[in-house]
PDB file of C-alpha atoms in Angstrom:
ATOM      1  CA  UNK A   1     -59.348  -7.173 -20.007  1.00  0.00           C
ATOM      2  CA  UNK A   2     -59.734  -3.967 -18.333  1.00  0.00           C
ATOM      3  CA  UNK A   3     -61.585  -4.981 -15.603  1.00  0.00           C
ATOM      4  CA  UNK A   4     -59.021  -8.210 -15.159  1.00  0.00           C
ATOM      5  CA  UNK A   5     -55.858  -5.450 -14.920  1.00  0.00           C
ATOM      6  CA  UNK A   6     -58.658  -3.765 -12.468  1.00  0.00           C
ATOM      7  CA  UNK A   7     -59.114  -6.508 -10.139  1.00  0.00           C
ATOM      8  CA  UNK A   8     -55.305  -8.172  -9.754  1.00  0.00           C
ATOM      9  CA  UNK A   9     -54.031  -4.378  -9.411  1.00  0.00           C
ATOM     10  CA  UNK A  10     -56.860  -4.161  -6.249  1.00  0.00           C
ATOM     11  CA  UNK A  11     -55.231  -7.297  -4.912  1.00  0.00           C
ATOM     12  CA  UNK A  12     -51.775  -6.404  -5.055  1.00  0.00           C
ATOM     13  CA  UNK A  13     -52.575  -3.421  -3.051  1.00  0.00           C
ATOM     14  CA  UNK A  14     -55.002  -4.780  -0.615  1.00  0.00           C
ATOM     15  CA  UNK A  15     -52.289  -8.087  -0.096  1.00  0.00           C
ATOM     16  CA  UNK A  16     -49.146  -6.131  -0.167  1.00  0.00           C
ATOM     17  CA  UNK A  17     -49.490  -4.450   3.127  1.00  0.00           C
ATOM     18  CA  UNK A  18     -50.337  -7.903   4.941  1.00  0.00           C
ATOM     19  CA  UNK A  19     -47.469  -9.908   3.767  1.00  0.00           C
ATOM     20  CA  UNK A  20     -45.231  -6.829   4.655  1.00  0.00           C
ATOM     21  CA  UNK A  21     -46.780  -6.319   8.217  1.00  0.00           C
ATOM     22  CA  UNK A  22     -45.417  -9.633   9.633  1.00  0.00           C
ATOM     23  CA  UNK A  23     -41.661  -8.709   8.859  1.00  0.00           C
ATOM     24  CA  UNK A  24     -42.478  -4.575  10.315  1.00  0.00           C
ATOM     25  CA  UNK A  25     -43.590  -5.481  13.665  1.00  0.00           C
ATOM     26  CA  UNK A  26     -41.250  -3.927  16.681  1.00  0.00           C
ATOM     27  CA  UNK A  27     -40.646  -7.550  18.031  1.00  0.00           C
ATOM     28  CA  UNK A  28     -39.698  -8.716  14.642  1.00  0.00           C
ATOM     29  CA  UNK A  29     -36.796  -6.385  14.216  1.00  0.00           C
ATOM     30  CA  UNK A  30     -35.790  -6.598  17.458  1.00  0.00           C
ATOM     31  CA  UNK A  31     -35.229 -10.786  16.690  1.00  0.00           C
ATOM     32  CA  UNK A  32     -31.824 -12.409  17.073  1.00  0.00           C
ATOM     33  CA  UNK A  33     -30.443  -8.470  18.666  1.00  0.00           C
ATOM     34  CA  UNK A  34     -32.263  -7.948  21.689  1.00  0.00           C
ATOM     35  CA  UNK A  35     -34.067  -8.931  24.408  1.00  0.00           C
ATOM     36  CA  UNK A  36     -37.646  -6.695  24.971  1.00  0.00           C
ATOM     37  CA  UNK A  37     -39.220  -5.918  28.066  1.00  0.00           C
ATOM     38  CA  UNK A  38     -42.496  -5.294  27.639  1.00  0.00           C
ATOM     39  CA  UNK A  39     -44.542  -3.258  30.541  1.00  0.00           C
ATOM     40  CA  UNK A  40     -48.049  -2.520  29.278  1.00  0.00           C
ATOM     41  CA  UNK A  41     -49.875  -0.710  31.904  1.00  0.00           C
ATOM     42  CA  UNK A  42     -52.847   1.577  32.081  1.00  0.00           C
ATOM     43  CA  UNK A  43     -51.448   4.821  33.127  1.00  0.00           C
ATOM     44  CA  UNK A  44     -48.380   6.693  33.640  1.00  0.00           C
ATOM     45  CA  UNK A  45     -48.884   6.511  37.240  1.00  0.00           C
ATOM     46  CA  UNK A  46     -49.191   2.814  37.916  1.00  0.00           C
ATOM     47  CA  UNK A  47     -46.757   1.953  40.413  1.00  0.00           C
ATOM     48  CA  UNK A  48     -45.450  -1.159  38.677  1.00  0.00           C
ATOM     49  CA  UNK A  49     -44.363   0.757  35.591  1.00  0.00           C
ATOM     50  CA  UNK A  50     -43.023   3.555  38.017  1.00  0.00           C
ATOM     51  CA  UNK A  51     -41.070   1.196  40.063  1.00  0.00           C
ATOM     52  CA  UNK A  52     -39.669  -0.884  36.942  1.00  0.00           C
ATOM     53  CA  UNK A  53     -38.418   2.627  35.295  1.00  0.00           C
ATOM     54  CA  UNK A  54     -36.790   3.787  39.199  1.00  0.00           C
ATOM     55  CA  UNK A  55     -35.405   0.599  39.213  1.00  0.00           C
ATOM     56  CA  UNK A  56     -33.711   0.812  35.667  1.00  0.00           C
ATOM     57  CA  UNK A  57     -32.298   4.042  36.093  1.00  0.00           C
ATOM     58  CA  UNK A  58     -29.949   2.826  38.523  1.00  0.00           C
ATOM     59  CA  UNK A  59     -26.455   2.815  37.601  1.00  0.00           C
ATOM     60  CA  UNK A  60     -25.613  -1.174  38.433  1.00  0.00           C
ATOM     61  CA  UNK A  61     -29.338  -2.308  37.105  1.00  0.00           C
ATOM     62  CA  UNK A  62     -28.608  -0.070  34.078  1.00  0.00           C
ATOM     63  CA  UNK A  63     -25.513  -1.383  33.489  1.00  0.00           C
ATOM     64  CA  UNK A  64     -27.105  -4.835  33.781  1.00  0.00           C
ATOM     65  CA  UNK A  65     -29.847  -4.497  31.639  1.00  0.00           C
ATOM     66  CA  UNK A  66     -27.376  -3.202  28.853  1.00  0.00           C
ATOM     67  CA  UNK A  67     -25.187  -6.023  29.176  1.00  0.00           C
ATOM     68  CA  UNK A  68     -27.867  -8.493  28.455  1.00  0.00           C
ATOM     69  CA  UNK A  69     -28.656  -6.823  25.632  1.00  0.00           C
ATOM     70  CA  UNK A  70     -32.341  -5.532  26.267  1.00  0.00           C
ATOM     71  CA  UNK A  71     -34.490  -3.096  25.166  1.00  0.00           C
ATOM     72  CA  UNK A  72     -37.245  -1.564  27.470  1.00  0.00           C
ATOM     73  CA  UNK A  73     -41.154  -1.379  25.589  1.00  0.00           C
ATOM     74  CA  UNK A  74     -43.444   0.549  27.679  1.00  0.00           C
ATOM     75  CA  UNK A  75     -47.377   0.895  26.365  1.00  0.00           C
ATOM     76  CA  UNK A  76     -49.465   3.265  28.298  1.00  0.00           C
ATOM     77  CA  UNK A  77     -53.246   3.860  26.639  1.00  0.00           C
ATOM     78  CA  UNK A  78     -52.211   2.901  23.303  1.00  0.00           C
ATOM     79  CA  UNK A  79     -49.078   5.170  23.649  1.00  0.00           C
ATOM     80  CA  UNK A  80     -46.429   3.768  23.329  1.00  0.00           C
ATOM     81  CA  UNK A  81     -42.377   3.873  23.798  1.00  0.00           C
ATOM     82  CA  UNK A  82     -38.910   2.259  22.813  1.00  0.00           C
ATOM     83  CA  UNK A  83     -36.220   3.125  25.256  1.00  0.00           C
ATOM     84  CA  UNK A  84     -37.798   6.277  25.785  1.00  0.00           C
ATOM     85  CA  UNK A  85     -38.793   7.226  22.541  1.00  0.00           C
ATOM     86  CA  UNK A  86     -42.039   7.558  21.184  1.00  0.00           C
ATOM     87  CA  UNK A  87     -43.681   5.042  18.762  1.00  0.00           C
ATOM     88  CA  UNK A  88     -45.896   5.743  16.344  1.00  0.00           C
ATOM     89  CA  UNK A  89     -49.776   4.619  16.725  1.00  0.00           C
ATOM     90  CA  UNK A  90     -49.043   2.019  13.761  1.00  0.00           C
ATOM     91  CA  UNK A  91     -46.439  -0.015  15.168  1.00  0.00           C
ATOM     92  CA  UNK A  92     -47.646   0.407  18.942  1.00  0.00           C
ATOM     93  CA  UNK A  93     -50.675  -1.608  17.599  1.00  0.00           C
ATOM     94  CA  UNK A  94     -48.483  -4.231  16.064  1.00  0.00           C
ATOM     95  CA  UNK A  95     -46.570  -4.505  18.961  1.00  0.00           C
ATOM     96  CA  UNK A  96     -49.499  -5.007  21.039  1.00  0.00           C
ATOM     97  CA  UNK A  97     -51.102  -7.242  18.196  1.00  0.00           C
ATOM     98  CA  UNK A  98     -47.974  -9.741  17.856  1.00  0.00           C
ATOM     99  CA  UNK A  99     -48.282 -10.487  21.510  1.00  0.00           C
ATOM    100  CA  UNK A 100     -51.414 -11.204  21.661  1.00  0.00           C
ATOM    101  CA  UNK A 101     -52.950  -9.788  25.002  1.00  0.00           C
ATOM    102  CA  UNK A 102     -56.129 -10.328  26.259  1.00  0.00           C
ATOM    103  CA  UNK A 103     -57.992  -7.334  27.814  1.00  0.00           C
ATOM    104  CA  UNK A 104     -56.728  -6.731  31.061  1.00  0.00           C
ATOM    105  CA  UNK A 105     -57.040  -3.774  33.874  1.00  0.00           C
ATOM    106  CA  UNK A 106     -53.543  -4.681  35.042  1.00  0.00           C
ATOM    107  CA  UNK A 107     -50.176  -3.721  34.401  1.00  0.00           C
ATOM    108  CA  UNK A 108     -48.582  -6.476  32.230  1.00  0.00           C
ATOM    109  CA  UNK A 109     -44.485  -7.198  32.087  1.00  0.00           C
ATOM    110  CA  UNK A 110     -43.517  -9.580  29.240  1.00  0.00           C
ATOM    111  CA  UNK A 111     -40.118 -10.435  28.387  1.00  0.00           C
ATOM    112  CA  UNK A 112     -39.313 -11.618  24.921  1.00  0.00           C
ATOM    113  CA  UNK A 113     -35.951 -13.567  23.765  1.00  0.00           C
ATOM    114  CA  UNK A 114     -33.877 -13.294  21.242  1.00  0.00           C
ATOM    115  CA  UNK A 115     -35.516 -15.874  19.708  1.00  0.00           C
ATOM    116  CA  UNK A 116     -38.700 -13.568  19.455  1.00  0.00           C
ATOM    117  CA  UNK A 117     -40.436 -16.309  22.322  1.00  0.00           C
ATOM    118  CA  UNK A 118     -42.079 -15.010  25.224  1.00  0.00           C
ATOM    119  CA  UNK A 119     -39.668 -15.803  27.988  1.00  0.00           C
ATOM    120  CA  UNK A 120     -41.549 -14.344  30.855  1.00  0.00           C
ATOM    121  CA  UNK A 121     -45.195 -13.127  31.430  1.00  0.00           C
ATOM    122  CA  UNK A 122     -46.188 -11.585  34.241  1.00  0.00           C
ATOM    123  CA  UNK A 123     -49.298  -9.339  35.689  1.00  0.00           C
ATOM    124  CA  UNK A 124     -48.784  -6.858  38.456  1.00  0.00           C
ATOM    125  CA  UNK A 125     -45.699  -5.906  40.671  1.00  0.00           C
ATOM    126  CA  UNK A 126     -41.862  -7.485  39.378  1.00  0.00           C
ATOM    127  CA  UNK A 127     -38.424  -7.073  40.647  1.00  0.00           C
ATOM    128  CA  UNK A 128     -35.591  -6.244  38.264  1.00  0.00           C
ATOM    129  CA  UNK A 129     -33.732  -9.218  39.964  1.00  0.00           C
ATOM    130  CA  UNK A 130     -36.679 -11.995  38.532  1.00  0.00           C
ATOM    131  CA  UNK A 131     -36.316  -9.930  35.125  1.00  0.00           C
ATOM    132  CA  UNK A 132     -32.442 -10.532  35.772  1.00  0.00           C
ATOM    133  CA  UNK A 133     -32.238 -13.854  36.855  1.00  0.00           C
ATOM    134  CA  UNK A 134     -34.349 -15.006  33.713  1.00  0.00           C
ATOM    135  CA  UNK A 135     -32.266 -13.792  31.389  1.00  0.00           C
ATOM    136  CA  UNK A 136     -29.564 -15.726  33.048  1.00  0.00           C
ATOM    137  CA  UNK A 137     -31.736 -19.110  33.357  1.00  0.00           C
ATOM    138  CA  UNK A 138     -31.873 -18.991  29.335  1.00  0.00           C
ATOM    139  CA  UNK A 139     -30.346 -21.589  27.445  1.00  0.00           C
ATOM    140  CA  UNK A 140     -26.776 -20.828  25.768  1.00  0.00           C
ATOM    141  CA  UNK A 141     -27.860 -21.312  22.144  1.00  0.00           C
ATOM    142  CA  UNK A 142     -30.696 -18.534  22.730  1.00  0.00           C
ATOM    143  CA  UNK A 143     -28.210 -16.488  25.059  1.00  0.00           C
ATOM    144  CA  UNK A 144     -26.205 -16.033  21.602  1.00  0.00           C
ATOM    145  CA  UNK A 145     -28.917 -16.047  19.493  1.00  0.00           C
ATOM    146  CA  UNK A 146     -27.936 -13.825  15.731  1.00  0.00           C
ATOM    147  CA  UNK A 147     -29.909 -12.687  13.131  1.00  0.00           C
ATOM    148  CA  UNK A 148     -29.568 -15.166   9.975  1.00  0.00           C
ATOM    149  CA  UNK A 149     -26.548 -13.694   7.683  1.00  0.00           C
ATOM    150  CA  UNK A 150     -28.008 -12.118   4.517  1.00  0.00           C
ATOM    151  CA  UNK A 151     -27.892 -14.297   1.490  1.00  0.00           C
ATOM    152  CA  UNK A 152     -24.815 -13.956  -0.526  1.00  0.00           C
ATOM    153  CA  UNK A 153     -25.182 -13.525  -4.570  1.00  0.00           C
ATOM    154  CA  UNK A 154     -22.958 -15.190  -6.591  1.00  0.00           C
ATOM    155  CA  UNK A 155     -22.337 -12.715  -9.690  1.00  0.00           C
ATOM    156  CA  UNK A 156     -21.003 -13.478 -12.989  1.00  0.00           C
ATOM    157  CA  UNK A 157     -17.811 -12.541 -14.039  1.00  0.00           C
ATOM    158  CA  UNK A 158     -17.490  -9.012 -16.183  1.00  0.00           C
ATOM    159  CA  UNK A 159     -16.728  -8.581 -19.694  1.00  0.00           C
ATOM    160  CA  UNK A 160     -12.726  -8.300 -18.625  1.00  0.00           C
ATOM    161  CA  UNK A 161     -13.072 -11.578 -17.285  1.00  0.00           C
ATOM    162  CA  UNK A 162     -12.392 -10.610 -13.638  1.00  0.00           C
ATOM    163  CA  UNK A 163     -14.346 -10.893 -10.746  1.00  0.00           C
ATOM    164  CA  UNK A 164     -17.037  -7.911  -9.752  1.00  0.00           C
ATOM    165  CA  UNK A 165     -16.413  -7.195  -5.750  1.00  0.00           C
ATOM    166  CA  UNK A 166     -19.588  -8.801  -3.644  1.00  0.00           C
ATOM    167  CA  UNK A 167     -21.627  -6.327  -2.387  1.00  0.00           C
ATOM    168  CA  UNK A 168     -21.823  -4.998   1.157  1.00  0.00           C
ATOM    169  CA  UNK A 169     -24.765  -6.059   3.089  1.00  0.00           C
ATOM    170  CA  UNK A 170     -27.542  -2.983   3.846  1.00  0.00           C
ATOM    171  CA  UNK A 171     -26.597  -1.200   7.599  1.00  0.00           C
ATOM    172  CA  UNK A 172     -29.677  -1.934   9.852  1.00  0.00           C
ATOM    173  CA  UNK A 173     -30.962   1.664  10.495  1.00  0.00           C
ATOM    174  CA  UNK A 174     -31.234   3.657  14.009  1.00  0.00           C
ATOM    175  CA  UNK A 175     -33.751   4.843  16.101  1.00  0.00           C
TER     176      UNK A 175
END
């Protein structure tokens, strides 16, 4: 019996970490709220990632990129960066897992929909403007693209016979 209770609690812990790894990846959360733009390049200095990040911090493309709701990825040697913001190792490497890259020497710029689809895939040098006009090429449906509303739980009635209020659905948490 022991030994039984030994091997299912080894199983649990070895499985539990897999199932939850598909819902914890960066592109996952990101689903049905923004659109990423991926730039995976292998330094700092490459001029693709340096022109991309020039070009973004201008007020009209900045502007633009906020109103179509995106979100700027950048991984440099396994380093990488949301918006800025450093990522830790874990989810760098499931970021870089979920999209499935090949090995590569080049700088790589991948934009993902809201529908969590690779919209655009790109190696080397790219305008804002192709980024841009993309976005705008996408069809309506993924253009307003939502997460699915959380379930709703019916609950029984209390003792009193009156209704208990419906609770409020969990805030999504910030950076």
């Amino acid at each position: 019996m022991l030994i039984r209770s030994l091997t299912l609690a080894t199983l649990f812990a070895v499985s539990g970490p897999l199932f939850a790894a598909d819902s914890d990846t960066p592109l996952a959360q990101e689903r049905g709220k923004t659109r990423p733009l991926i730039v995976i390049a292998p330094s700092s200095i490459d001029p693709t990632l340096v022109n991309l990040k020039k070009s973004l911090d201008e007020p009209a493309n900045k502007k633009a990129f906020q109103e179509r709701n995106m979100v700027l990825y950048t991984v440099v040697n396994l380093m990488g960066q949301r918006d800025g913001k450093d990522l830790d190792a874990q989810t760098t490497m499931a970021l870089i897992r979920e999209l499935k890259l090949g090995v590569s020497g080049e700088t790589k710029v991948i934009l993902v929909g809201k529908d969590g689809e690779k919209k655009l895939d790109h190696l080397g040098p790219i305008e804002t403007r192709v980024v841009f006009e993309t976005v705008d090429q996408l069809p309506a449906a993924e253009k307003e693209a939502m997460p699915p509303p959380p379930p709703v739980v019916e609950t029984p009635p209390a003792k009193g016979g009156k209704a208990a209020k419906p609770a409020k659905p969990p805030q999504p948490l910030d950076d």
